[in-house]
Coordinates of C-alpha atoms in Angstrom, one line a residue:
X1 CA 0.0 0.0 0.0
X2 CA 1.5 3.3 -1.1
X3 CA 0.4 6.6 0.2
X4 CA 0.9 9.9 -1.6
X5 CA 0.5 13.3 -0.2
X6 CA -0.8 16.2 -2.3
X7 CA 1.8 18.8 -3.3
X8 CA 0.2 22.3 -3.6
X9 CA 0.4 23.8 -7.0
X10 CA 0.6 27.4 -5.8
X11 CA 4.1 28.9 -5.9
X12 CA 3.1 32.2 -4.3
X13 CA 4.6 30.9 -1.0
X14 CA 7.3 28.8 -2.5
X15 CA 9.9 30.0 -0.1
X16 CA 7.8 28.7 2.8
X17 CA 7.2 25.3 1.3
X18 CA 10.3 24.3 -0.6
X19 CA 12.1 23.3 2.6
X20 CA 10.1 20.1 2.8
X21 CA 10.2 19.2 -0.9
X22 CA 12.6 16.3 -1.4
X23 CA 12.1 14.6 2.0
X24 CA 10.7 11.1 1.9
X25 CA 8.1 11.9 4.5
X26 CA 6.7 14.7 2.2
X27 CA 6.6 13.0 -1.2
X28 CA 6.5 9.3 -0.5
X29 CA 5.7 6.9 2.3
X30 CA 5.2 3.1 2.4
X31 CA 4.4 0.4 4.9
X32 CA 7.2 -1.7 3.5
X33 CA 10.7 -1.5 4.9
X34 CA 12.1 -1.5 1.4
X35 CA 11.6 1.9 -0.1
X36 CA 11.8 1.7 -3.9
X37 CA 13.6 4.3 -5.9
X38 CA 11.3 7.1 -7.1
X39 CA 11.1 7.2 -10.9
X40 CA 12.0 10.5 -12.4
X41 CA 9.4 13.1 -13.4
X42 CA 8.9 13.9 -17.0
X43 CA 11.2 16.3 -18.7
X44 CA 8.6 19.0 -18.8
X45 CA 7.6 18.4 -15.2
X46 CA 11.2 18.7 -14.1
X47 CA 11.7 21.9 -16.2
X48 CA 8.9 23.6 -14.2
X49 CA 11.2 24.2 -11.2
X50 CA 13.8 25.8 -13.4
X51 CA 11.3 28.6 -14.1
X52 CA 11.2 29.7 -10.5
X53 CA 13.5 32.5 -9.2
X54 CA 16.7 31.0 -7.7
X55 CA 16.1 32.8 -4.3
X56 CA 13.0 30.7 -3.8
X57 CA 14.9 27.4 -4.2
X58 CA 18.1 28.5 -2.4
X59 CA 19.7 26.6 0.4
X60 CA 17.9 27.1 3.8
X61 CA 19.7 29.4 6.2
X62 CA 22.0 27.8 8.8
X63 CA 20.7 26.9 12.2
X64 CA 22.7 29.8 13.7
X65 CA 20.7 32.3 11.6
X66 CA 18.0 34.4 13.3
X67 CA 14.5 33.2 12.7
X68 CA 13.7 34.2 9.1
X69 CA 11.2 37.0 8.4
X70 CA 10.2 36.5 4.8
X71 CA 9.5 40.0 3.3
X72 CA 9.6 38.8 -0.3
X73 CA 6.0 37.5 -0.5
X74 CA 3.4 40.1 -1.5
X75 CA 0.7 39.4 1.1
X76 CA -1.1 41.6 3.5
X77 CA -0.8 40.3 7.0
X78 CA -1.6 43.5 8.9
X79 CA -3.4 42.6 12.1
X80 CA -6.2 45.1 11.8
X81 CA -7.0 44.0 8.3
X82 CA -7.1 40.4 9.3
X83 CA -9.5 41.1 12.1
X84 CA -11.9 43.0 9.8
X85 CA -11.8 40.2 7.2
X86 CA -12.2 37.3 9.5
X87 CA -15.2 39.0 11.2
X88 CA -16.8 39.7 7.8
X89 CA -16.2 36.2 6.4
X90 CA -17.6 34.7 9.6
X91 CA -20.7 36.9 9.4
X92 CA -21.3 36.0 5.8
X93 CA -21.0 32.3 6.5
X94 CA -23.6 32.6 9.3
X95 CA -25.9 34.6 7.1
X96 CA -27.9 33.6 4.0
X97 CA -24.8 34.1 1.9
X98 CA -23.1 31.2 3.8
X99 CA -26.0 28.8 3.6
X100 CA -25.6 25.9 1.3
X101 CA -28.5 25.8 -1.2
X102 CA -29.4 22.8 -3.5
X103 CA -28.2 24.5 -6.7
X104 CA -24.7 24.8 -5.2
X105 CA -24.3 21.0 -5.2
X106 CA -24.2 20.8 -9.0
X107 CA -21.9 22.0 -11.8
X108 CA -21.8 25.8 -12.2
X109 CA -21.0 27.9 -15.2
X110 CA -17.3 27.2 -15.8
X111 CA -16.6 31.0 -15.9
X112 CA -18.3 31.8 -12.7
X113 CA -21.8 32.2 -11.2
X114 CA -23.9 35.0 -12.5
X115 CA -24.2 36.6 -9.0
X116 CA -20.4 36.6 -8.4
X117 CA -19.7 38.0 -11.9
X118 CA -22.3 40.8 -11.4
X119 CA -20.8 41.7 -8.0
X120 CA -17.3 41.7 -9.5
X121 CA -18.3 43.9 -12.4
X122 CA -20.0 46.4 -10.1
X123 CA -16.9 46.5 -7.9
X124 CA -14.5 47.0 -10.8
X125 CA -16.7 49.7 -12.3
X126 CA -16.9 51.7 -9.1
X127 CA -13.2 51.3 -8.2
X128 CA -11.3 51.3 -11.4
X129 CA -13.3 53.8 -13.6
X130 CA -13.5 57.6 -13.3
X131 CA -16.4 58.9 -11.2
X132 CA -19.4 60.2 -13.1
X133 CA -19.9 63.1 -10.9
X134 CA -17.2 65.0 -12.7
X135 CA -18.3 68.1 -14.6
X136 CA -18.4 66.3 -18.0
X137 CA -21.0 64.4 -19.9
X138 CA -20.3 60.7 -19.5
X139 CA -20.2 60.3 -23.3
X140 CA -17.6 63.0 -23.5
X141 CA -14.0 62.1 -24.4
X142 CA -11.0 63.3 -22.6
X143 CA -9.3 65.2 -25.4
X144 CA -5.8 64.7 -24.2
X145 CA -5.8 61.0 -23.7
X146 CA -8.7 59.8 -25.9
X147 CA -10.6 57.7 -23.4
X148 CA -14.3 57.7 -22.6
X149 CA -16.1 57.9 -19.2
X150 CA -19.3 55.9 -20.1
X151 CA -17.7 52.5 -20.1
X152 CA -18.8 50.0 -17.4
X153 CA -17.6 46.4 -16.9
X154 CA -20.0 43.8 -18.4
X155 CA -20.5 40.7 -16.2
X156 CA -20.9 38.5 -19.3
X157 CA -17.3 39.3 -20.3
X158 CA -15.8 38.3 -16.9
X159 CA -14.3 34.9 -16.2
X160 CA -13.8 34.1 -12.5
X161 CA -11.0 31.6 -11.8
X162 CA -8.7 30.4 -9.0
X163 CA -6.4 33.4 -8.6
X164 CA -4.8 35.9 -10.8
X165 CA -2.0 33.6 -12.0
X166 CA -4.5 31.0 -13.2
X167 CA -6.7 33.4 -15.3
X168 CA -3.5 35.1 -16.6
X169 CA -2.1 31.8 -17.7
X170 CA -5.3 30.9 -19.5
X171 CA -5.4 34.3 -21.2
X172 CA -1.8 33.9 -22.4
X173 CA -2.8 30.4 -23.7
X174 CA -5.7 31.9 -25.7
X175 CA -3.7 34.9 -27.1
X176 CA -0.4 33.2 -28.1
X177 CA 0.9 30.0 -29.5
X178 CA 3.8 27.9 -28.2
X179 CA 7.1 29.9 -28.3
X180 CA 5.6 33.3 -29.0
X181 CA 6.7 36.3 -27.1
X182 CA 5.3 38.3 -24.2
X183 CA 6.9 41.7 -23.8
X184 CA 7.2 42.9 -20.2
X185 CA 8.8 46.1 -18.9
X186 CA 11.7 45.5 -16.5
X187 CA 11.9 45.0 -13.6
X188 CA 8.9 42.7 -13.4
X189 CA 7.2 40.3 -11.0
X190 CA 9.6 37.5 -10.3
X191 CA 7.3 34.5 -11.1
X192 CA 5.9 35.8 -14.4
X193 CA 8.4 33.4 -16.0
X194 CA 6.6 30.5 -14.2
X195 CA 3.1 31.8 -14.8
X196 CA 3.7 32.3 -18.5
X197 CA 6.1 29.5 -19.3
X198 CA 5.2 26.4 -17.3
X199 CA 2.2 25.4 -19.5
X200 CA 1.4 28.2 -21.9
X201 CA 5.1 28.0 -23.0
X202 CA 5.3 31.7 -23.9
X203 CA 8.7 33.4 -24.1
X204 CA 9.3 36.6 -22.1
X205 CA 10.8 39.4 -24.1
X206 CA 12.1 42.0 -21.5
X207 CA 11.5 45.6 -22.3
X208 CA 14.7 47.1 -20.9
X209 CA 14.9 50.7 -19.8
X210 CA 17.9 52.5 -21.2
X211 CA 17.8 55.3 -18.5
X212 CA 17.9 53.2 -15.4
X213 CA 19.3 55.1 -12.4
X214 CA 23.0 54.5 -11.8
X215 CA 25.6 55.4 -9.3
X216 CA 27.9 56.9 -11.8
X217 CA 31.5 56.1 -12.5
X218 CA 34.2 57.8 -10.5
X219 CA 36.9 59.3 -12.7
X220 CA 40.6 58.8 -11.8
X221 CA 41.7 61.4 -9.3
X222 CA 38.1 62.5 -8.6
X223 CA 37.0 62.5 -4.9
X224 CA 34.1 60.2 -4.1
X225 CA 31.0 62.3 -3.5
X226 CA 29.1 61.5 -0.3
X227 CA 25.5 60.7 -0.6
X228 CA 23.3 63.0 1.4
X229 CA 20.9 61.3 3.9
X230 CA 17.4 61.0 2.5
X231 CA 18.4 62.1 -1.0
X232 CA 16.2 60.4 -3.6
X233 CA 17.6 60.0 -7.1
X234 CA 15.3 57.2 -8.3
X235 CA 12.7 58.7 -10.6
X236 CA 9.4 57.1 -11.7
X237 CA 9.8 58.3 -15.2
X238 CA 13.1 56.3 -15.6
X239 CA 11.0 53.1 -15.4
X240 CA 8.3 54.0 -17.9
X241 CA 8.3 52.1 -21.1
X242 CA 8.8 54.3 -24.2
X243 CA 8.2 53.8 -27.8
X244 CA 11.9 53.3 -28.3
X245 CA 12.2 50.6 -25.6
X246 CA 9.1 48.9 -26.9
X247 CA 10.4 48.8 -30.4
X248 CA 13.8 47.6 -29.2
X249 CA 12.2 44.7 -27.4
X250 CA 10.0 43.9 -30.4
X251 CA 12.9 43.9 -32.8
X252 CA 15.0 41.8 -30.5
X253 CA 12.3 39.2 -30.4
X254 CA 11.9 39.1 -34.1
X255 CA 15.7 38.8 -34.6
X256 CA 15.7 35.9 -32.2
X257 CA 12.9 34.2 -34.1
X258 CA 10.3 34.9 -31.4
X259 CA 7.1 36.5 -32.6
X260 CA 6.0 39.2 -30.2
X261 CA 2.3 38.6 -29.5
X262 CA 1.5 40.3 -26.2
X263 CA 2.5 43.3 -24.2
X264 CA 2.0 42.6 -20.5
X265 CA 1.8 45.6 -18.1
X266 CA 1.7 45.4 -14.3
X267 CA -0.3 48.5 -13.3
X268 CA 0.0 49.5 -10.5
X269 CA 3.5 48.1 -11.0
X270 CA 5.0 45.2 -9.1
X271 CA 7.8 45.6 -7.9
X272 CA 8.0 49.4 -8.3
X273 CA 4.9 50.5 -6.5
X274 CA 4.1 53.2 -9.1
X275 CA 1.2 53.8 -11.5
X276 CA 1.7 54.4 -15.2
X277 CA 0.3 57.7 -16.2
X278 CA -2.5 57.8 -18.9
X279 CA -0.2 59.1 -21.6
X280 CA 2.1 56.1 -21.1
X281 CA -0.8 53.6 -21.2
X282 CA -2.1 55.3 -24.3
X283 CA 1.3 55.0 -26.0
X284 CA 1.5 51.3 -25.1
X285 CA -2.0 50.6 -26.4
X286 CA -1.4 52.4 -29.7
X287 CA 1.8 50.4 -30.0
X288 CA 0.0 47.0 -29.7
X289 CA -2.7 48.1 -32.1
X290 CA -0.2 49.2 -34.7
X291 CA 1.8 45.9 -34.3
X292 CA -1.4 43.8 -34.3
X293 CA -0.6 42.5 -30.8
X294 CA -2.6 42.3 -27.6
X295 CA -2.2 44.3 -24.4
X296 CA -2.8 42.6 -21.0
X297 CA -3.0 44.9 -18.0
X298 CA -2.5 43.1 -14.6
X299 CA -4.3 45.4 -12.2
X300 CA -4.3 43.3 -9.1
X301 CA -3.2 46.3 -7.0
X302 CA -5.7 48.7 -8.6
X303 CA -7.5 49.2 -5.3
X304 CA -4.3 49.7 -3.2
X305 CA -3.3 53.2 -4.2
X306 CA -2.6 56.0 -1.7
X307 CA -1.8 59.7 -2.2
X308 CA 1.5 61.5 -1.3
X309 CA 0.0 63.3 1.7
X310 CA -0.2 60.1 3.6
X311 CA -3.9 59.5 3.7
X312 CA -5.7 56.8 1.7
X313 CA -7.4 57.9 -1.5
X314 CA -11.0 59.0 -0.8
X315 CA -12.1 58.5 -4.4
X316 CA -10.8 57.6 -7.8
X317 CA -10.3 61.2 -8.6
X318 CA -7.6 61.3 -5.9
X319 CA -5.9 58.1 -7.2
X320 CA -3.0 58.1 -9.6
X321 CA -4.2 54.7 -11.0
X322 CA -5.7 54.6 -14.4
X323 CA -7.2 51.3 -15.7
X324 CA -6.6 50.2 -19.2
X325 CA -10.4 50.0 -19.4
X326 CA -10.4 53.8 -19.3
X327 CA -7.8 54.0 -22.1
X328 CA -8.9 51.3 -24.5
X329 CA -12.6 51.7 -24.4
X330 CA -14.4 53.3 -27.4
X331 CA -17.8 54.6 -28.3
X332 CA -20.1 53.3 -31.0
X333 CA -23.7 54.3 -32.0
X334 CA -24.8 50.6 -32.1
X335 CA -27.6 49.8 -29.7
X336 CA -26.7 46.1 -29.1
X337 CA -23.4 44.8 -30.4
X338 CA -20.6 46.3 -32.2
X339 CA -18.3 45.1 -35.0
X340 CA -14.9 46.7 -34.4
X341 CA -11.7 46.6 -36.3
X342 CA -8.9 44.8 -34.4
X343 CA -6.5 47.5 -35.3
X344 CA -6.7 51.2 -36.0
X345 CA -5.8 51.0 -39.7
X346 CA -3.6 48.2 -40.6
X347 CA -6.0 45.3 -40.0
X348 CA -9.2 44.6 -41.9
X349 CA -10.3 41.7 -39.7
X350 CA -13.2 42.2 -37.3
X351 CA -14.4 41.0 -34.0
X352 CA -17.9 41.2 -32.6
X353 CA -18.2 42.4 -29.0
X354 CA -20.8 40.9 -26.6
X355 CA -23.8 43.0 -25.6
X356 CA -23.0 45.5 -22.8
X357 CA -25.1 47.2 -20.1
X358 CA -23.9 50.4 -21.7
X359 CA -24.4 49.5 -25.4
X360 CA -22.5 52.5 -26.7
X361 CA -19.2 51.8 -24.8
X362 CA -16.9 48.8 -25.4
X363 CA -13.4 47.6 -24.6
X364 CA -11.1 47.2 -27.6
X365 CA -10.7 43.6 -28.6
X366 CA -7.0 43.8 -28.3
X367 CA -7.1 45.0 -24.6
X368 CA -7.6 42.6 -21.7
X369 CA -7.5 42.9 -17.9
X370 CA -6.8 40.6 -15.0
X371 CA -7.5 41.1 -11.3
X372 CA -7.8 39.2 -8.0
X373 CA -8.8 39.7 -4.4
X374 CA -5.4 38.6 -3.1
X375 CA -3.9 42.1 -2.6
X376 CA -6.6 44.8 -2.2
X377 CA -8.7 42.6 0.1
X378 CA -5.8 40.5 1.6
X379 CA -7.6 37.4 0.6
X380 CA -4.8 35.4 -1.0
X381 CA -6.0 32.2 0.5
X382 CA -9.4 32.3 -1.1
X383 CA -7.9 32.0 -4.6
X384 CA -10.3 34.2 -6.5
X385 CA -9.3 36.1 -9.6
X386 CA -11.0 37.5 -12.7
X387 CA -10.2 38.1 -16.3
X388 CA -12.0 40.7 -18.4
X389 CA -12.1 40.6 -22.2
X390 CA -14.8 41.6 -24.8
X391 CA -13.1 39.7 -27.6
X392 CA -15.5 36.8 -28.2
X393 CA -13.0 34.7 -30.1
X394 CA -10.9 34.8 -27.0
X395 CA -13.7 34.6 -24.4
X396 CA -15.0 31.3 -25.7
X397 CA -11.9 29.2 -25.2
X398 CA -11.0 31.2 -22.0
X399 CA -14.3 30.0 -20.4
X400 CA -13.6 26.4 -21.3
X401 CA -10.0 26.5 -20.0
X402 CA -11.5 27.7 -16.7
X403 CA -12.8 24.2 -16.2
X404 CA -9.3 23.5 -14.8
X405 CA -9.3 26.3 -12.3
X406 CA -12.9 27.0 -11.3
X407 CA -13.8 28.6 -7.9
X408 CA -16.1 26.6 -5.7
X409 CA -19.8 27.6 -5.6
X410 CA -19.6 28.2 -1.9
X411 CA -16.6 30.5 -2.2
X412 CA -18.2 32.5 -5.0
X413 CA -21.3 33.0 -2.9
X414 CA -19.2 34.4 0.0
X415 CA -17.4 36.7 -2.5
X416 CA -20.7 37.9 -4.0
X417 CA -22.0 38.8 -0.5
X418 CA -18.8 40.6 0.4
X419 CA -18.6 42.7 -2.8
X420 CA -22.3 43.6 -2.8
X421 CA -21.9 45.2 0.7
X422 CA -20.5 48.4 -0.7
X423 CA -20.5 50.2 2.7
X424 CA -18.3 47.5 4.2
X425 CA -16.0 47.4 1.1
X426 CA -15.5 51.2 1.5
X427 CA -14.9 51.0 5.2
X428 CA -12.5 48.1 4.8
X429 CA -10.6 49.7 2.0
X430 CA -10.1 53.0 3.9
X431 CA -9.0 51.2 7.1
X432 CA -6.7 48.8 5.2
X433 CA -5.1 51.6 3.1
X434 CA -4.5 53.7 6.2
X435 CA -2.6 50.8 7.8
X436 CA -0.7 50.1 4.6
X437 CA 0.3 53.7 4.2
X438 CA 1.3 53.9 7.9
X439 CA 3.8 51.0 7.3
X440 CA 5.0 52.6 4.1
X441 CA 5.6 55.9 5.9
X442 CA 7.5 54.2 8.7
X443 CA 9.8 52.4 6.2
X444 CA 10.3 55.5 4.0
X445 CA 11.3 57.5 7.1
X446 CA 13.9 54.9 8.0
X447 CA 15.3 54.8 4.5
X448 CA 15.5 58.6 4.3
X449 CA 17.2 58.9 7.7
X450 CA 19.8 56.3 6.7
X451 CA 20.4 57.8 3.2
X452 CA 19.0 54.9 1.2
X453 CA 17.6 55.7 -2.2
X454 CA 14.2 54.3 -2.9
X455 CA 11.3 54.8 -5.3
X456 CA 8.5 56.8 -3.9
X457 CA 5.5 54.4 -3.7
X458 CA 2.0 55.4 -4.6
X459 CA 0.5 51.9 -4.7
X460 CA 1.0 48.3 -3.7
X461 CA 2.5 46.6 -0.6
X462 CA 6.2 47.2 -1.1
X463 CA 9.1 49.6 -1.7
X464 CA 11.8 49.4 -4.4
X465 CA 15.1 50.3 -2.8
X466 CA 18.7 50.7 -3.9
X467 CA 21.1 48.8 -1.6
X468 CA 24.0 49.0 -4.0
X469 CA 26.1 50.9 -1.4
X470 CA 25.9 47.7 0.8
X471 CA 27.5 45.4 -1.8
X472 CA 31.0 44.2 -1.0
X473 CA 33.5 46.5 -2.6
X474 CA 35.4 43.7 -4.3
X475 CA 32.1 42.5 -5.9
X476 CA 30.8 45.8 -7.1
X477 CA 32.9 46.7 -10.2
X478 CA 30.7 44.7 -12.6
X479 CA 27.5 45.3 -10.5
X480 CA 27.8 41.9 -8.9
X481 CA 27.5 40.8 -5.4
X482 CA 23.7 40.9 -5.1
X483 CA 23.5 37.1 -4.3
X484 CA 26.1 37.6 -1.5
X485 CA 24.2 40.5 -0.1
X486 CA 20.9 38.6 -0.2
X487 CA 22.5 35.7 1.6
X488 CA 24.0 38.0 4.2
X489 CA 20.6 39.6 4.9
X490 CA 19.1 36.1 5.4
X491 CA 21.9 34.4 7.3
X492 CA 23.0 37.3 9.6
X493 CA 19.9 39.4 10.0
X494 CA 17.0 37.0 9.3
X495 CA 15.6 39.2 6.5
X496 CA 14.6 38.0 3.0
X497 CA 13.8 40.6 0.4
X498 CA 13.1 40.0 -3.3
X499 CA 16.4 40.5 -5.2
X500 CA 16.2 42.7 -8.2
X501 CA 18.1 40.4 -10.5
X502 CA 15.2 37.8 -10.1
X503 CA 13.0 40.5 -11.6
X504 CA 15.3 41.2 -14.6
X505 CA 16.8 44.4 -13.1
X506 CA 19.8 45.1 -15.3
X507 CA 22.1 45.9 -12.3
X508 CA 22.6 44.2 -9.1
X509 CA 21.8 45.7 -5.7
X510 CA 18.1 46.6 -5.9
X511 CA 15.6 44.9 -3.7
X512 CA 11.8 44.8 -3.1
X513 CA 10.8 45.1 0.6
X514 CA 7.2 43.9 1.1
X515 CA 6.3 45.8 4.2
X516 CA 2.9 44.0 4.7
X517 CA 4.3 40.5 4.5
X518 CA 4.4 39.9 8.3
X519 CA 2.1 40.7 11.3
X520 CA 2.6 43.8 13.4
X521 CA 4.9 42.3 15.9
X522 CA 7.2 40.8 13.3
X523 CA 7.2 44.0 11.4
X524 CA 8.6 45.8 14.4
X525 CA 11.3 43.1 14.6
X526 CA 12.0 43.4 10.9
X527 CA 12.4 47.2 11.1
X528 CA 14.8 46.8 14.1
X529 CA 16.9 44.3 12.2
X530 CA 16.9 46.3 9.0
X531 CA 18.0 49.4 10.9
X532 CA 20.9 47.5 12.4
X533 CA 21.9 46.3 9.0
X534 CA 21.8 49.7 7.4
X535 CA 23.9 51.2 10.2
X536 CA 26.5 48.5 10.5
X537 CA 26.9 47.2 7.0
X538 CA 27.3 50.2 4.7
X539 CA 30.5 49.9 2.7

């Protein structure tokens, strides 16, 4: 009799789980004294692990190291947010929304229940789109950026699946063939390589920024200039994709024999914590239309924006975040469905969009959006994500692929009840963002005091910081030493940050600090350890 245990497929917390993989007790057990040799996995199965960032599969820290505080996983573990969420989930389970009804026993629509999709669409429309109380007609276009304000999310165009990575993988599968390219601005989320390559087998084409911040070379005989405490030299605009960098990535793919098919944007950006301005999004969208590609906007942090004054955003008008739905929507005079060109001028093919609650406003068939509840609602354990597309030729196979990653009927009912309670959603969002911003302010204050350069965050759960001055001098000439610094932080200070090189940063020494990854007590400990490191280790 052989017993097998289930190995979780989620790599979001790989660094917490990988310590047990490889042990006989984890993967294989038998009642016999003679343990047979485990046959090897398939070639493609074995190749999956090679797609993970190396820091997730690195050697565990020595026993002498301080207890590890993992600040590389983008989760929200702030105590107050946990309390609000657990109370709400418990109340929903005890109410009619938590009661199991006969219809929930059977198969549901593969792409999500009607009630859950309607609640999702309503939430996205109220959170991601400009408010209609602005002094403009909702059919009026913004002349400078060309987007309309009458668009709303259509529930029939939403696919609800088991997390953002699941629906993103399915969307990549539907938009590209094996070996085709996905262009992504650098630096980018570390496990995109896994999400895009493990099964969809897409190739990432990095969009590298030519104007990345740099320390500058010291000329012979020139005195080293001292960095002023709190001086910020990292600029958001240095990280924006440009037409030149997009074309360079596109051409590099073509030269390598890889057809660029998709431009994937993370907005608000992970790992940078910034929002792309409307003019940058418009330029990116125009680029994909001209090249007859597709644009996917990963907007999983769209509800986690805060303003520079330190308070949470009171409305969308205060937020720096602009959804691709505001940029790529268009108006037609059709009263039911529209037949729209898949490109501005170069393509003659057409795609029919589904009926919409606002019949005169549609999302362009080359624009698509993914989202999940993992970040804005700190519900990473529920595994609920959504993909939005109005391209029917994509929507049909997308729904079928969702067979493999459906969300249970009971979970969808809970999510529907939560999102329909708009007062609670508003109250939770304001409380959560206040706590998130409080942690950000505390970390930013420490970095400024110790003279560490960092990118001013306006969204997300993390800070992008420049620790190049802490690289060992003998490893710095070629920008090396990041691995050694990462190991030093883990082994001597018990701190794990996300290394920039795992996110395709073109120079070593940058790290992402997820300041919400631990509870309040551990965050105090982490800040104390980090301050000790900054004061004792600077070269």
